[in-house]
CSV table of C-alpha atoms in Angstrom, one decimal:
chain,number,residue,atom,x,y,z
A,289,UNK,CA,133.2,-121.6,-18.7
A,290,UNK,CA,135.8,-119.0,-18.2
A,291,UNK,CA,139.4,-119.1,-17.1
A,292,UNK,CA,140.6,-117.5,-13.8
A,293,UNK,CA,141.6,-114.1,-14.8
A,294,UNK,CA,143.1,-113.1,-11.5
A,295,UNK,CA,145.2,-116.3,-11.3
A,296,UNK,CA,146.5,-115.6,-14.9
A,297,UNK,CA,147.4,-112.1,-14.1
A,298,UNK,CA,149.2,-113.1,-10.9
A,299,UNK,CA,151.2,-115.7,-12.7
A,300,UNK,CA,152.3,-113.1,-15.3
A,301,UNK,CA,153.4,-110.7,-12.6
A,302,UNK,CA,155.3,-113.5,-10.8
A,303,UNK,CA,157.2,-114.4,-14.0
A,304,UNK,CA,157.9,-110.7,-14.6
A,305,UNK,CA,159.9,-110.6,-11.4
A,306,UNK,CA,162.5,-112.8,-13.1
A,307,UNK,CA,165.0,-110.9,-15.3
A,308,UNK,CA,163.6,-107.4,-14.5
A,309,UNK,CA,164.5,-104.7,-17.1
A,310,UNK,CA,165.5,-101.2,-16.1
A,311,UNK,CA,162.2,-99.4,-17.0
A,312,UNK,CA,159.4,-101.8,-15.8
A,313,UNK,CA,159.9,-104.5,-18.4
A,314,UNK,CA,162.0,-107.5,-18.7
A,315,UNK,CA,165.4,-108.6,-19.9
A,316,UNK,CA,165.3,-112.4,-19.9
A,317,UNK,CA,167.1,-113.2,-23.2
A,318,UNK,CA,167.6,-116.8,-24.4
A,319,UNK,CA,169.8,-119.1,-22.5
A,320,UNK,CA,170.8,-116.6,-19.9
A,321,UNK,CA,170.7,-117.2,-16.1
A,322,UNK,CA,167.4,-115.3,-16.0
A,323,UNK,CA,166.0,-117.6,-18.8
A,324,UNK,CA,167.0,-120.6,-16.8
A,325,UNK,CA,165.3,-119.2,-13.6
A,326,UNK,CA,162.2,-118.4,-15.6
A,327,UNK,CA,162.1,-122.0,-16.9
A,328,UNK,CA,162.5,-123.5,-13.4
A,329,UNK,CA,159.5,-121.4,-12.2
A,330,UNK,CA,157.4,-122.6,-15.2
A,331,UNK,CA,158.3,-126.2,-14.6
A,332,UNK,CA,157.3,-125.9,-11.0
A,333,UNK,CA,153.8,-124.6,-12.0
A,334,UNK,CA,153.4,-127.3,-14.6
A,335,UNK,CA,154.3,-130.0,-12.0
A,336,UNK,CA,151.8,-128.7,-9.6
A,337,UNK,CA,149.1,-128.8,-12.4
A,338,UNK,CA,149.8,-132.5,-12.8
A,339,UNK,CA,151.6,-132.3,-16.1
A,340,UNK,CA,154.7,-134.1,-17.2
A,341,UNK,CA,157.5,-132.0,-18.6
A,342,UNK,CA,159.8,-133.0,-21.3
A,343,UNK,CA,162.6,-131.1,-23.0
A,344,UNK,CA,164.1,-131.5,-26.3
A,345,UNK,CA,167.7,-130.9,-27.7
A,346,UNK,CA,166.9,-127.3,-28.5
A,347,UNK,CA,165.8,-126.6,-24.9
A,348,UNK,CA,162.0,-126.3,-25.8
A,349,UNK,CA,159.8,-127.3,-22.9
A,350,UNK,CA,156.7,-129.5,-23.4
A,351,UNK,CA,154.3,-130.0,-20.4
A,352,UNK,CA,151.7,-132.6,-21.2
A,353,UNK,CA,148.3,-133.1,-19.6
A,354,UNK,CA,147.2,-136.6,-20.6
A,355,UNK,CA,144.1,-137.3,-22.7
A,356,UNK,CA,141.8,-140.4,-22.4
A,357,UNK,CA,142.9,-141.9,-25.7
A,358,UNK,CA,146.5,-142.9,-25.7
A,359,UNK,CA,146.7,-143.0,-29.5
A,360,UNK,CA,145.2,-139.5,-30.0
A,361,UNK,CA,147.7,-136.9,-31.0
A,362,UNK,CA,148.1,-133.9,-28.7
A,363,UNK,CA,146.9,-130.4,-29.1
A,364,UNK,CA,149.8,-128.1,-28.6
A,365,UNK,CA,149.4,-124.6,-27.0
A,366,UNK,CA,152.2,-122.2,-26.2
A,367,UNK,CA,154.6,-119.4,-27.2
A,368,UNK,CA,157.9,-118.3,-25.5
A,369,UNK,CA,159.3,-117.0,-22.3
A,370,UNK,CA,162.4,-115.4,-23.7
A,371,UNK,CA,162.4,-111.6,-24.2
A,372,UNK,CA,164.1,-108.8,-26.0
A,373,UNK,CA,166.9,-107.0,-24.1
A,374,UNK,CA,164.4,-104.3,-23.4
A,375,UNK,CA,161.3,-106.4,-23.6
A,376,UNK,CA,157.8,-106.2,-22.0
A,377,UNK,CA,156.1,-108.5,-19.6
A,378,UNK,CA,153.6,-110.0,-22.1
A,379,UNK,CA,155.3,-110.7,-25.5
A,380,UNK,CA,155.3,-114.5,-25.7
A,381,UNK,CA,154.9,-114.8,-21.9
A,382,UNK,CA,151.1,-114.4,-22.2
A,383,UNK,CA,150.8,-117.2,-24.6
A,384,UNK,CA,152.8,-119.7,-22.5
A,385,UNK,CA,151.0,-118.8,-19.2
A,386,UNK,CA,147.6,-118.6,-20.8
A,387,UNK,CA,148.1,-122.1,-22.0
A,388,UNK,CA,149.0,-123.1,-18.5
A,389,UNK,CA,145.8,-121.3,-17.2
A,390,UNK,CA,143.9,-123.4,-19.8
A,391,UNK,CA,145.1,-126.5,-18.0
A,392,UNK,CA,144.6,-125.2,-14.6
A,393,UNK,CA,140.9,-124.3,-15.5
A,394,UNK,CA,140.4,-127.7,-16.9
A,395,UNK,CA,141.6,-129.2,-13.7
A,396,UNK,CA,139.3,-126.9,-11.7
A,397,UNK,CA,136.3,-128.0,-13.7
A,398,UNK,CA,137.2,-131.7,-13.9
A,399,UNK,CA,137.3,-131.6,-17.7
A,400,UNK,CA,138.8,-134.6,-19.5
A,401,UNK,CA,139.7,-134.6,-23.3
A,402,UNK,CA,140.3,-137.3,-25.8
A,403,UNK,CA,143.5,-135.6,-27.0
A,404,UNK,CA,146.3,-134.7,-24.6
A,405,UNK,CA,147.1,-131.0,-24.3
A,406,UNK,CA,150.8,-129.9,-24.4
A,407,UNK,CA,151.8,-126.4,-23.0
A,408,UNK,CA,154.9,-125.4,-25.0
A,409,UNK,CA,157.8,-122.9,-24.2
A,410,UNK,CA,159.7,-122.6,-27.4
A,411,UNK,CA,163.3,-121.6,-27.0
A,412,UNK,CA,164.9,-118.6,-28.6
A,413,UNK,CA,161.8,-117.2,-30.4
A,414,UNK,CA,163.0,-113.6,-30.2
A,415,UNK,CA,166.3,-114.2,-31.9
A,416,UNK,CA,167.7,-111.1,-30.0
A,417,UNK,CA,170.7,-113.0,-28.7
A,418,UNK,CA,171.0,-115.8,-31.2
A,419,UNK,CA,169.7,-115.0,-34.8
A,420,UNK,CA,167.5,-116.0,-36.4
A,421,UNK,CA,164.3,-115.7,-34.5
A,422,UNK,CA,162.0,-118.7,-34.0
A,423,UNK,CA,165.1,-120.8,-34.0
A,424,UNK,CA,163.9,-123.8,-31.9
A,425,UNK,CA,160.6,-124.1,-33.8
A,426,UNK,CA,162.4,-123.8,-37.0
A,427,UNK,CA,164.5,-126.8,-36.1
A,428,UNK,CA,161.3,-128.6,-35.0
A,429,UNK,CA,159.8,-127.9,-38.3
A,430,UNK,CA,162.8,-129.0,-40.4
A,431,UNK,CA,163.6,-125.5,-41.6
A,432,UNK,CA,167.1,-125.5,-39.7
A,433,UNK,CA,169.4,-128.3,-38.7
A,434,UNK,CA,170.3,-128.9,-35.2
A,435,UNK,CA,174.0,-128.3,-36.0
A,436,UNK,CA,173.2,-125.0,-37.5
A,437,UNK,CA,171.2,-124.0,-34.5
A,438,UNK,CA,173.9,-125.0,-32.1
A,439,UNK,CA,176.6,-123.0,-34.0
A,440,UNK,CA,174.7,-119.7,-33.9
A,441,UNK,CA,176.8,-117.1,-32.0
A,442,UNK,CA,175.8,-114.2,-29.7
A,443,UNK,CA,177.6,-110.8,-30.1
A,444,UNK,CA,180.2,-112.1,-27.5
A,445,UNK,CA,181.0,-115.2,-29.7
A,446,UNK,CA,179.2,-117.7,-27.3
A,447,UNK,CA,177.4,-120.5,-29.2
A,448,UNK,CA,173.8,-121.6,-28.7
A,449,UNK,CA,174.9,-125.2,-28.1
A,450,UNK,CA,177.4,-124.2,-25.4
A,451,UNK,CA,175.0,-122.0,-23.6
A,452,UNK,CA,172.2,-124.4,-23.6
A,453,UNK,CA,174.5,-126.9,-21.8
A,454,UNK,CA,175.8,-124.2,-19.4
A,455,UNK,CA,172.3,-123.2,-18.1
A,456,UNK,CA,171.3,-126.9,-17.6
A,457,UNK,CA,168.3,-127.0,-20.0
A,458,UNK,CA,169.7,-129.3,-22.7
A,459,UNK,CA,167.1,-132.0,-23.1
A,460,UNK,CA,167.3,-135.5,-24.6
A,461,UNK,CA,164.3,-135.5,-26.9
A,462,UNK,CA,164.9,-135.5,-30.6
A,463,UNK,CA,163.7,-132.2,-32.1
A,464,UNK,CA,160.6,-132.6,-34.3
A,465,UNK,CA,159.9,-136.1,-33.2
A,466,UNK,CA,156.7,-135.0,-31.5
A,467,UNK,CA,153.5,-135.1,-33.7
A,468,UNK,CA,150.7,-132.6,-33.4
A,469,UNK,CA,146.9,-132.9,-33.8
A,470,UNK,CA,146.8,-129.0,-33.8
A,471,UNK,CA,148.7,-125.9,-32.6
A,472,UNK,CA,147.3,-122.8,-31.0
A,473,UNK,CA,149.2,-119.8,-30.0
A,474,UNK,CA,147.9,-116.7,-28.0
A,475,UNK,CA,149.9,-113.4,-28.2
A,476,UNK,CA,149.6,-109.8,-27.9
A,477,UNK,CA,149.1,-108.0,-31.2
A,478,UNK,CA,152.3,-106.0,-31.1
A,479,UNK,CA,150.5,-103.4,-33.2
A,480,UNK,CA,147.8,-100.7,-32.8
A,481,UNK,CA,145.0,-102.3,-35.0
A,482,UNK,CA,142.9,-103.9,-32.4
A,483,UNK,CA,143.0,-101.1,-29.9
A,484,UNK,CA,142.2,-98.6,-32.6
A,485,UNK,CA,139.2,-100.6,-33.8
A,486,UNK,CA,138.1,-101.2,-30.2
A,487,UNK,CA,138.2,-104.9,-30.7
A,488,UNK,CA,139.0,-107.3,-27.8
A,489,UNK,CA,139.9,-110.4,-29.9
A,490,UNK,CA,142.2,-110.7,-33.0
A,491,UNK,CA,141.3,-113.8,-35.0
A,492,UNK,CA,144.6,-114.4,-36.9
A,493,UNK,CA,144.0,-115.7,-40.4
A,494,UNK,CA,147.6,-115.0,-41.8
A,495,UNK,CA,151.1,-114.2,-40.8
A,496,UNK,CA,153.4,-111.9,-42.8
A,497,UNK,CA,156.4,-113.3,-44.7
A,498,UNK,CA,159.7,-112.0,-43.7
A,499,UNK,CA,163.3,-111.5,-44.8
A,500,UNK,CA,166.1,-110.6,-42.4
A,501,UNK,CA,169.1,-109.4,-44.4
A,502,UNK,CA,172.4,-108.5,-42.8
A,503,UNK,CA,174.6,-106.2,-44.7
A,504,UNK,CA,178.4,-105.9,-44.2
A,505,UNK,CA,179.9,-102.7,-45.6
A,506,UNK,CA,183.6,-102.5,-45.9
A,507,UNK,CA,185.2,-98.9,-46.1
A,508,UNK,CA,188.5,-97.5,-44.9
A,509,UNK,CA,189.2,-96.3,-41.5
A,510,UNK,CA,190.5,-92.9,-41.6
A,511,UNK,CA,190.8,-89.7,-39.5
A,512,UNK,CA,187.6,-87.7,-39.7
A,513,UNK,CA,189.3,-84.3,-39.4
A,514,UNK,CA,192.2,-84.8,-41.8
A,515,UNK,CA,190.9,-87.0,-44.5
A,516,UNK,CA,189.5,-84.9,-47.5
A,517,UNK,CA,185.8,-85.6,-48.3
A,518,UNK,CA,186.7,-86.6,-51.9
A,519,UNK,CA,189.2,-89.2,-50.7
A,520,UNK,CA,187.1,-90.9,-48.2
A,521,UNK,CA,185.8,-94.6,-48.5
A,522,UNK,CA,183.0,-94.1,-46.0
A,523,UNK,CA,181.1,-97.2,-45.1
A,524,UNK,CA,178.9,-95.1,-42.7
A,525,UNK,CA,177.9,-92.8,-45.6
A,526,UNK,CA,176.9,-95.9,-47.6
A,527,UNK,CA,174.8,-97.2,-44.7
A,528,UNK,CA,172.9,-93.9,-44.3
A,529,UNK,CA,171.9,-93.9,-48.0
A,530,UNK,CA,171.0,-97.5,-47.9
A,531,UNK,CA,168.6,-96.9,-44.9
A,532,UNK,CA,166.9,-94.2,-46.9
A,533,UNK,CA,166.6,-96.4,-49.9
A,534,UNK,CA,165.0,-99.2,-47.7
A,535,UNK,CA,162.4,-96.7,-46.5
A,536,UNK,CA,161.5,-95.7,-50.1
A,537,UNK,CA,161.2,-99.4,-51.3
A,538,UNK,CA,158.7,-100.0,-48.4
A,539,UNK,CA,156.7,-96.9,-49.3
A,540,UNK,CA,156.6,-97.8,-53.0
A,541,UNK,CA,155.0,-101.3,-52.0
A,542,UNK,CA,152.2,-100.0,-50.0
A,543,UNK,CA,149.7,-101.1,-48.9
A,544,UNK,CA,150.7,-104.0,-46.6
A,545,UNK,CA,154.5,-103.8,-46.6
A,546,UNK,CA,157.0,-102.7,-44.1
A,547,UNK,CA,160.8,-102.5,-43.9
A,548,UNK,CA,163.4,-101.0,-41.7
A,549,UNK,CA,166.8,-101.1,-40.1
A,550,UNK,CA,166.9,-102.1,-36.4
A,551,UNK,CA,170.5,-103.0,-35.6
A,552,UNK,CA,173.8,-101.3,-36.6
A,553,UNK,CA,177.4,-102.0,-35.6
A,554,UNK,CA,180.1,-99.5,-36.5
A,555,UNK,CA,183.7,-100.4,-36.3
A,556,UNK,CA,185.9,-99.1,-34.7
A,557,UNK,CA,182.9,-96.9,-33.4
A,558,UNK,CA,185.2,-94.0,-32.5
A,559,UNK,CA,184.0,-90.4,-32.7
A,560,UNK,CA,187.0,-89.2,-34.9
A,561,UNK,CA,187.4,-92.3,-37.0
A,562,UNK,CA,185.6,-93.0,-40.2
A,563,UNK,CA,184.2,-96.5,-39.9
A,564,UNK,CA,186.1,-99.2,-41.7
A,565,UNK,CA,183.2,-101.7,-41.3
A,566,UNK,CA,179.6,-101.3,-40.8
A,567,UNK,CA,177.2,-104.4,-40.2
A,568,UNK,CA,173.5,-103.7,-40.1
A,569,UNK,CA,170.3,-105.6,-40.5
A,570,UNK,CA,167.2,-105.0,-42.8
A,571,UNK,CA,163.9,-106.4,-41.7
A,572,UNK,CA,161.3,-106.5,-44.5
A,573,UNK,CA,157.7,-108.0,-44.3
A,574,UNK,CA,154.5,-108.4,-46.2
A,575,UNK,CA,151.8,-111.1,-46.4
A,576,UNK,CA,152.3,-111.1,-50.3
A,577,UNK,CA,155.0,-113.5,-51.3
A,578,UNK,CA,155.6,-111.9,-54.7
A,579,UNK,CA,155.9,-108.5,-53.2
A,580,UNK,CA,158.2,-109.8,-50.4
A,581,UNK,CA,160.7,-111.2,-53.0
A,582,UNK,CA,160.5,-108.2,-55.2
A,583,UNK,CA,161.3,-105.9,-52.3
A,584,UNK,CA,164.3,-108.1,-51.4
A,585,UNK,CA,165.7,-108.1,-54.9
A,586,UNK,CA,165.3,-104.4,-55.2
A,587,UNK,CA,166.9,-103.6,-51.9
A,588,UNK,CA,169.9,-105.8,-52.7
A,589,UNK,CA,170.3,-104.3,-56.2
A,590,UNK,CA,170.1,-100.7,-55.0
A,591,UNK,CA,172.5,-101.5,-52.2
A,592,UNK,CA,175.1,-102.7,-54.7
A,593,UNK,CA,174.7,-99.5,-56.7
A,594,UNK,CA,175.1,-97.3,-53.7
A,595,UNK,CA,178.2,-99.2,-52.3
A,596,UNK,CA,179.8,-99.4,-55.8
A,597,UNK,CA,179.3,-95.6,-56.3
A,598,UNK,CA,181.2,-94.9,-53.0
A,599,UNK,CA,183.9,-97.6,-53.5
A,600,UNK,CA,182.5,-99.5,-50.5
A,601,UNK,CA,182.6,-103.3,-50.4
A,602,UNK,CA,179.3,-105.0,-49.6
A,603,UNK,CA,178.2,-108.5,-48.7
A,604,UNK,CA,174.7,-109.6,-48.0
A,605,UNK,CA,173.6,-112.6,-45.9
A,606,UNK,CA,170.0,-113.7,-45.4
A,607,UNK,CA,169.8,-114.6,-41.7
A,608,UNK,CA,166.2,-115.1,-41.2
A,609,UNK,CA,163.3,-116.0,-43.6
A,610,UNK,CA,159.8,-117.4,-43.6
A,611,UNK,CA,157.2,-117.4,-46.3
A,612,UNK,CA,153.7,-115.8,-45.6
A,613,UNK,CA,151.5,-118.2,-43.7
A,614,UNK,CA,147.8,-119.0,-44.1
A,615,UNK,CA,146.4,-120.4,-40.9
A,616,UNK,CA,144.2,-123.5,-40.9
A,617,UNK,CA,140.6,-122.4,-41.7
A,618,UNK,CA,138.9,-124.8,-39.3
A,619,UNK,CA,141.1,-123.7,-36.4
A,620,UNK,CA,140.5,-120.0,-37.4
A,621,UNK,CA,136.8,-120.7,-37.4
A,622,UNK,CA,137.0,-122.3,-33.9
A,623,UNK,CA,138.6,-119.1,-32.5
A,624,UNK,CA,136.1,-116.9,-34.2
A,625,UNK,CA,133.2,-118.9,-33.0
A,626,UNK,CA,134.6,-119.0,-29.4
A,627,UNK,CA,134.8,-115.2,-29.4
A,628,UNK,CA,131.2,-114.9,-30.6
A,629,UNK,CA,130.0,-117.4,-28.1
A,630,UNK,CA,131.6,-115.5,-25.3
A,631,UNK,CA,130.3,-112.2,-26.5
A,632,UNK,CA,133.8,-110.6,-27.1
A,633,UNK,CA,134.2,-108.1,-29.9
A,634,UNK,CA,136.5,-109.5,-32.6
A,635,UNK,CA,137.9,-109.0,-36.0
A,636,UNK,CA,140.1,-110.9,-38.5
A,637,UNK,CA,143.7,-109.7,-38.5
A,638,UNK,CA,147.1,-110.5,-40.2
A,639,UNK,CA,150.0,-110.9,-37.7
A,640,UNK,CA,152.6,-108.3,-38.6
A,641,UNK,CA,155.2,-110.1,-36.5
A,642,UNK,CA,156.7,-113.6,-36.8
A,643,UNK,CA,155.7,-116.2,-34.3
A,644,UNK,CA,156.5,-119.9,-33.6
A,645,UNK,CA,153.0,-120.7,-35.1
A,646,UNK,CA,154.5,-119.9,-38.5
A,647,UNK,CA,156.7,-122.9,-38.3
A,648,UNK,CA,154.3,-125.0,-36.5
A,649,UNK,CA,152.0,-124.4,-39.4
A,650,UNK,CA,154.4,-126.4,-41.5
A,651,UNK,CA,153.9,-129.6,-39.7
A,652,UNK,CA,150.3,-129.3,-38.3
A,653,UNK,CA,147.1,-127.3,-38.5
A,654,UNK,CA,147.8,-124.0,-36.6
A,655,UNK,CA,146.3,-120.7,-35.7
A,656,UNK,CA,146.6,-117.8,-33.4
A,657,UNK,CA,144.6,-115.6,-31.0
A,658,UNK,CA,145.5,-112.0,-30.3
A,659,UNK,CA,144.7,-109.4,-27.7
A,660,UNK,CA,145.3,-105.6,-28.0
A,661,UNK,CA,148.3,-103.8,-26.5
A,662,UNK,CA,148.2,-100.3,-25.4
A,663,UNK,CA,149.4,-98.0,-28.2
A,664,UNK,CA,150.4,-101.0,-30.2
A,665,UNK,CA,153.7,-100.8,-28.3
A,666,UNK,CA,155.9,-104.0,-28.0
A,667,UNK,CA,159.6,-104.9,-27.9
A,668,UNK,CA,159.7,-102.1,-25.4
A,669,UNK,CA,159.7,-102.1,-21.6
A,670,UNK,CA,156.7,-99.8,-21.7
A,671,UNK,CA,154.6,-102.6,-23.3
A,672,UNK,CA,151.2,-102.9,-21.6
A,673,UNK,CA,147.9,-104.8,-21.7
A,674,UNK,CA,145.0,-104.9,-19.3
A,675,UNK,CA,143.9,-107.8,-17.0
A,676,UNK,CA,140.6,-107.8,-18.9
A,677,UNK,CA,142.2,-108.1,-22.3
A,678,UNK,CA,144.5,-110.9,-21.1
A,679,UNK,CA,141.6,-112.8,-19.6
A,680,UNK,CA,139.3,-112.4,-22.7
A,681,UNK,CA,141.9,-113.9,-25.1
A,682,UNK,CA,142.5,-116.7,-22.7
A,683,UNK,CA,138.8,-117.5,-22.5
A,684,UNK,CA,138.7,-117.7,-26.3
A,685,UNK,CA,141.9,-119.8,-26.2
A,686,UNK,CA,140.3,-122.2,-23.6
A,687,UNK,CA,137.2,-122.8,-25.6
A,688,UNK,CA,138.9,-123.3,-28.9
A,689,UNK,CA,141.6,-125.6,-27.4
A,690,UNK,CA,139.1,-127.8,-25.4
A,691,UNK,CA,136.8,-128.0,-28.5
A,692,UNK,CA,139.7,-129.3,-30.6
A,693,UNK,CA,141.0,-131.7,-27.9
A,694,UNK,CA,137.4,-133.1,-27.6
A,695,UNK,CA,135.8,-133.1,-24.3
A,696,UNK,CA,135.0,-136.6,-22.9
A,697,UNK,CA,131.7,-136.7,-21.1
């Protein structure tokens, strides 16, 4: 039994028409008009597949295919439709639409399962517009409160709660009230390991832990031409030294650790004014909890030394965090067995990126399936996969999901 690879690919390309980027990818950020349009298209497809669509108070969409046992907990399958500002066509989207394809294929083959199957589109996985990432699944898992999530602001000061109402996707379901039998998520790798190893399927055993730290450095605005070097309180200089230090800390903790600065705001951001304020984020990750916490502690301590040495004020806020995750061994085995049964090359892999599955794993058995992406490139409009990779992972997903949901003869 195989999914319809052509139909899956056509669905991916149809969704990619909504919120097009400027270089072949997508800009369909959370709670934008493009996000609302993508949601509507997804709902239309789910309706046609005979599913019932519910929406919770975070805007997460749940499309249910009924099982034969009304008391059996559902098997959830999904990912996210929101993208980075310069995102690709597959990050997250593949997982949602492959889950839809699983249901479509079950319909084609007349397959019935004991457990219901719920195709899920988690809201605000990316965290690009409203930090932190995986916000809706975090509320679902009890990591964040609903009030906290509603109060998150985008760079223009608009809140999550207000924007959710504005686009018309505020649901009435209590967040986290749903119970899961299991959770599966299919995703592009977002790294180069599978392609380099010439493997088609990534069997995800763990997910790295993460800290997102936001640093606010306070210096003194001054004319760059007329302020003597020895009399400057330069927040920009402090930031540059901290960036170099973050690189050093990551290298000191090899193997299996990464860290870097991805977002920087200078104020007033004028070419001839020393910045009075610099806000930037540090992203650090490793699957080793002890190493993760040790890296955070050293980065914060060294940042204080650098800032104090330059007379620059410094404040640090943790705006995103999750512990390293070990996925459910039974579900991991089901993915591995499906890949072997279907004859696809595969390997065990640790996810370098965070996913909604990390929070789902707090409330139910969970695991992930991955397919390669060209050059390991993601969070980039040039992100690319092949139709064959997409279909292979969806085949594995189909078999693992249907097995877990228990086919009824």
